[in-house]
mmCIF file of N, CA and C in Angstrom:
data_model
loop_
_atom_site.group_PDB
_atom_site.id
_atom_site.type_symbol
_atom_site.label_atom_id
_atom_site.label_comp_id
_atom_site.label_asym_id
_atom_site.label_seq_id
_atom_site.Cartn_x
_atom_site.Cartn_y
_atom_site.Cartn_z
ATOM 1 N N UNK A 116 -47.328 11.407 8.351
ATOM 2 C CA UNK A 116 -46.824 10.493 9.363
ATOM 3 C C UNK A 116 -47.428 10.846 10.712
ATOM 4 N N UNK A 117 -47.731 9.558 11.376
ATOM 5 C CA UNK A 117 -48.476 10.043 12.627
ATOM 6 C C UNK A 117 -46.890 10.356 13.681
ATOM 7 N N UNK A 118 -47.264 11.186 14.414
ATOM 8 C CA UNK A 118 -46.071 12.014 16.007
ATOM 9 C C UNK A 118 -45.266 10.713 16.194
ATOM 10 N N UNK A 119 -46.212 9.315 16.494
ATOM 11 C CA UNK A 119 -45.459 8.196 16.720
ATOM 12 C C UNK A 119 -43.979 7.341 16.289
ATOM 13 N N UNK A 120 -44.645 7.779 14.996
ATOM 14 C CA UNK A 120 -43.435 6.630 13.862
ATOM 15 C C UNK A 120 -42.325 7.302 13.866
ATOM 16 N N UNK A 121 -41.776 8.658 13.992
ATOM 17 C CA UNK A 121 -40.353 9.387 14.434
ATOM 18 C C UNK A 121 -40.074 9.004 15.628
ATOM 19 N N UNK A 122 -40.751 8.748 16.773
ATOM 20 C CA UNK A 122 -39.752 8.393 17.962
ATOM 21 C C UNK A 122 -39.760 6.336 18.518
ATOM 22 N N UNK A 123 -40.710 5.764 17.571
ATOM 23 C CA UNK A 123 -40.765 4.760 17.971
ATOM 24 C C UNK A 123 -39.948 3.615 17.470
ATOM 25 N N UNK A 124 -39.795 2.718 17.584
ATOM 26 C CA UNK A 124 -39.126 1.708 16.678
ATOM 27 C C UNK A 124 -40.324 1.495 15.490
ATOM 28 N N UNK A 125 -39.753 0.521 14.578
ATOM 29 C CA UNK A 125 -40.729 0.043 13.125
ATOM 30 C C UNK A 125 -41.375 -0.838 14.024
ATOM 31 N N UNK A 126 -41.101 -1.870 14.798
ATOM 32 C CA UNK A 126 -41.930 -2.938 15.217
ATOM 33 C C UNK A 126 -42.939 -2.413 16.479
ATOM 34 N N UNK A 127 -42.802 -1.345 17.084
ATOM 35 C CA UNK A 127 -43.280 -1.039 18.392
ATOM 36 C C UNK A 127 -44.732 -0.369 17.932
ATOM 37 N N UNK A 128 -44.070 0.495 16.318
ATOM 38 C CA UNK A 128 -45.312 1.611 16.070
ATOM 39 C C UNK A 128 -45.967 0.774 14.688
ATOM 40 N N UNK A 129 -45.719 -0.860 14.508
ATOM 41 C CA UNK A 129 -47.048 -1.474 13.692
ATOM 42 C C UNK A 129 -47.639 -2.346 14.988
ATOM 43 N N UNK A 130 -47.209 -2.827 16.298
ATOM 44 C CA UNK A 130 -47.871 -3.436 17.320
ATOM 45 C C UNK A 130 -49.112 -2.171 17.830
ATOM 46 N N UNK A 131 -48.826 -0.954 18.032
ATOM 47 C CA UNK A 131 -50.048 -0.029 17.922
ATOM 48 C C UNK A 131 -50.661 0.297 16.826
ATOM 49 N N UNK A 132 -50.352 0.192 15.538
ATOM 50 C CA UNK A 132 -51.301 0.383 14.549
ATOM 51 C C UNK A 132 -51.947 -1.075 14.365
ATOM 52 N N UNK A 133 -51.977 -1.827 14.785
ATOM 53 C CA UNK A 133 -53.129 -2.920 14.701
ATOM 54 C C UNK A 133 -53.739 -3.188 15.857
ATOM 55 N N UNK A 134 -53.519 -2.423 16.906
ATOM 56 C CA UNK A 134 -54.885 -2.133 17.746
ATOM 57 C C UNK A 134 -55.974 -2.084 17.186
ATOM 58 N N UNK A 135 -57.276 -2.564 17.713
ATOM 59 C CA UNK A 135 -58.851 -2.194 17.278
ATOM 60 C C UNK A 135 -59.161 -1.480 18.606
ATOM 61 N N UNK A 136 -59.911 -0.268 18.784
ATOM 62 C CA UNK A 136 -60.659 0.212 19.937
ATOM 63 C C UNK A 136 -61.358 -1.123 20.662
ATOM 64 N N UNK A 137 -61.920 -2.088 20.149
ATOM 65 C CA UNK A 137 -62.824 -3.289 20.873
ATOM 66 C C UNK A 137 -61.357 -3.549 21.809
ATOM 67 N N UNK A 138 -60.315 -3.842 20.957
ATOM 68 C CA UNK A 138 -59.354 -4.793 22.311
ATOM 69 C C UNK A 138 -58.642 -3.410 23.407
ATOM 70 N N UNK A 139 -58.862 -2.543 23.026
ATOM 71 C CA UNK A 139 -58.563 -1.544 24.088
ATOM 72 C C UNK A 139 -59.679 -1.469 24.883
ATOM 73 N N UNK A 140 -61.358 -1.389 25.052
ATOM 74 C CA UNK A 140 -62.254 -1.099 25.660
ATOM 75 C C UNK A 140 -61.785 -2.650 26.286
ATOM 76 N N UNK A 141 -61.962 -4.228 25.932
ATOM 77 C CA UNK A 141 -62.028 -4.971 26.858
ATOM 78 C C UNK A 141 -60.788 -5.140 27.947
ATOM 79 N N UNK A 142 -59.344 -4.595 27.612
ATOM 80 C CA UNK A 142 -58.314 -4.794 27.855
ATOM 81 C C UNK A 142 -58.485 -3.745 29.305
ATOM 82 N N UNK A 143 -59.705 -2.665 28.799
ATOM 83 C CA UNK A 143 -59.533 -1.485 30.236
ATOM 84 C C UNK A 143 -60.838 -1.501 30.966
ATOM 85 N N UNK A 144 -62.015 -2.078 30.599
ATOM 86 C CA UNK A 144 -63.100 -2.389 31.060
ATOM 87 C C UNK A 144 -63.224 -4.140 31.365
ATOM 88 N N UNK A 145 -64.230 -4.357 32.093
ATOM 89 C CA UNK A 145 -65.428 -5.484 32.283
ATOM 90 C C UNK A 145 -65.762 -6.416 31.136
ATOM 91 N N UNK A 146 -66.224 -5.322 30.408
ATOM 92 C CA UNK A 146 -67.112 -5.498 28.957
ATOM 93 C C UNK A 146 -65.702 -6.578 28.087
ATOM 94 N N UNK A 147 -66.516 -7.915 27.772
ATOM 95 C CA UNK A 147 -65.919 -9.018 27.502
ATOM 96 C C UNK A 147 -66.600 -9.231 26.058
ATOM 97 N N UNK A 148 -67.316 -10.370 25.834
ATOM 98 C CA UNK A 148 -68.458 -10.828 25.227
ATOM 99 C C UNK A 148 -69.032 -10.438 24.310
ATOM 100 N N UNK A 149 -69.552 -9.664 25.192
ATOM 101 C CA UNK A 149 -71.101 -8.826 24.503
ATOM 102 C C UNK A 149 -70.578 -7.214 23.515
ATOM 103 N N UNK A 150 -69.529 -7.321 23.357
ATOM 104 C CA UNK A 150 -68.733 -6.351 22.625
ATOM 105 C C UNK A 150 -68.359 -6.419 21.320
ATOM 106 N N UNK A 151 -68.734 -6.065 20.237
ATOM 107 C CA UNK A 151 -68.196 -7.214 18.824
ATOM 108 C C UNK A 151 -66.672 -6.500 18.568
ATOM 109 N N UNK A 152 -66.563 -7.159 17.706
ATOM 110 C CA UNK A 152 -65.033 -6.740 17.226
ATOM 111 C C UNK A 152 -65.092 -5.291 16.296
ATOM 112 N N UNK A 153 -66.021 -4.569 15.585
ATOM 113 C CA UNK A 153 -65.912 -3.585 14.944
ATOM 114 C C UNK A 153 -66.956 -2.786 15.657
ATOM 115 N N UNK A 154 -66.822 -2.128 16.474
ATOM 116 C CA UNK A 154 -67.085 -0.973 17.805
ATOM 117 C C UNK A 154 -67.810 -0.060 17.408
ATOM 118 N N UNK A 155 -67.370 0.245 15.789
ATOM 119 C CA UNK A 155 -68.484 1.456 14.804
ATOM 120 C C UNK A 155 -69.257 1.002 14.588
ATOM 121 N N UNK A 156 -69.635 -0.651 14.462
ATOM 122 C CA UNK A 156 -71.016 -0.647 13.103
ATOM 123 C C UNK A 156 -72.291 -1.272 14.412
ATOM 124 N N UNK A 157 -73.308 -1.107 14.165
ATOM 125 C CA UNK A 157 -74.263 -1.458 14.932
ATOM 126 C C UNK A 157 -74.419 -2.622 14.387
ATOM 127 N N UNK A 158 -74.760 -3.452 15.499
ATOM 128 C CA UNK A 158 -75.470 -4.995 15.284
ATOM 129 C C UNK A 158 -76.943 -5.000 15.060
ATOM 130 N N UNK A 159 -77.355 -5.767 14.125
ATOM 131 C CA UNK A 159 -79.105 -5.907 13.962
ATOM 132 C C UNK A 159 -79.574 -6.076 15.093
ATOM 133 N N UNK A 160 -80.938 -5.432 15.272
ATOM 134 C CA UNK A 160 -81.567 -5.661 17.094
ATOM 135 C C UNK A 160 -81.969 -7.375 16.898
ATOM 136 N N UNK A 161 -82.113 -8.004 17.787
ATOM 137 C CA UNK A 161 -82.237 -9.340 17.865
ATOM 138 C C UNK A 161 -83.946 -9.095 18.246
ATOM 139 N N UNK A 162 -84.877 -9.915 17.748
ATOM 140 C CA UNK A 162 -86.387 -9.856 17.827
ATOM 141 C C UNK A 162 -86.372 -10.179 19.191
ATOM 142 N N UNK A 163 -88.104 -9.974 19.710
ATOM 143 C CA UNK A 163 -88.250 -9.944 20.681
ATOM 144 C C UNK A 163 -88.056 -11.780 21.914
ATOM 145 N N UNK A 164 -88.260 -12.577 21.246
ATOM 146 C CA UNK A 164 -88.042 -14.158 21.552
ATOM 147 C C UNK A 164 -86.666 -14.436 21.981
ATOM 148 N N UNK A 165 -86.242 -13.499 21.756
ATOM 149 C CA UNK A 165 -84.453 -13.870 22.267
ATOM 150 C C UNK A 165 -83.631 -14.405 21.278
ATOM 151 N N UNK A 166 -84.354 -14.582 20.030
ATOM 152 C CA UNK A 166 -83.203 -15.557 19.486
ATOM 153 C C UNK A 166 -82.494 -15.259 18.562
ATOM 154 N N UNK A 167 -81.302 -15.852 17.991
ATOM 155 C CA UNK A 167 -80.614 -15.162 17.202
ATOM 156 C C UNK A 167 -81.107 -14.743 15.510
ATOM 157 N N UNK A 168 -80.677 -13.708 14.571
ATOM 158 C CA UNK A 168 -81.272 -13.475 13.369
ATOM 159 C C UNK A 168 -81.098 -14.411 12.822
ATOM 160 N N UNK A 169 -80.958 -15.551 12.729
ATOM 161 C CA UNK A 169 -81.529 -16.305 11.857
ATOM 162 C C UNK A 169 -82.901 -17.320 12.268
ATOM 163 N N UNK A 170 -82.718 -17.182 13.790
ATOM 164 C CA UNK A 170 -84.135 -17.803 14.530
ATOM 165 C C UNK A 170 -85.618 -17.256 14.360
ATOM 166 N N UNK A 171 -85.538 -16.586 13.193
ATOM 167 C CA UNK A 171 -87.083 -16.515 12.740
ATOM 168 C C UNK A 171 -87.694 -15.357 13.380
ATOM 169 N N UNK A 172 -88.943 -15.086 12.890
ATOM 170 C CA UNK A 172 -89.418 -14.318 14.276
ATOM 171 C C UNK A 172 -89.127 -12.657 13.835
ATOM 172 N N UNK A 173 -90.026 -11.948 13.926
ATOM 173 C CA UNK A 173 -89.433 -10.623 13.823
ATOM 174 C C UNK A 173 -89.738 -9.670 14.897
ATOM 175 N N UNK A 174 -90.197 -10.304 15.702
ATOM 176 C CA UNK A 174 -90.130 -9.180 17.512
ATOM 177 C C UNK A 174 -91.814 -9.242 16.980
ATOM 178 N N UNK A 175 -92.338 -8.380 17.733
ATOM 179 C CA UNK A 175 -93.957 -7.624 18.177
ATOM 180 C C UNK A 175 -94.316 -7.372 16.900
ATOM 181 N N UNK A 176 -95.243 -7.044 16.376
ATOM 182 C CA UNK A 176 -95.742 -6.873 14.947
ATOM 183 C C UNK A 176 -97.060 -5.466 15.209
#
């Protein structure tokens, strides 16, 4: 059991276990947008043309 769930209510300590780190970083930072929702996994680099992975293109060769 996490320290929490002994002093909290049932409803108080599942409203913090479904936190994601993403809605805590935008909730305390700037960083909006450009942030995805799963904070661990890296996003594919987007090629050099700007456009999104499915817009073709694989950057500089």
């Amino acid at each position: 059991r996490f320290w929490y769930q002994s002093y909290l209510s049932r409803e108080l300590a599942q409203l913090i276990e479904k936190q994601t780190l993403a809605q805590i970083i935008r909730r305390n930072t700037g960083i909006r947008g450009e942030l995805q929702d799963n904070v661990f996994v890296v996003r594919p680099p987007m090629p050099a043309g700007g456009r999104g992975p499915k817009g073709g293109g694989r950057g500089p060769r």
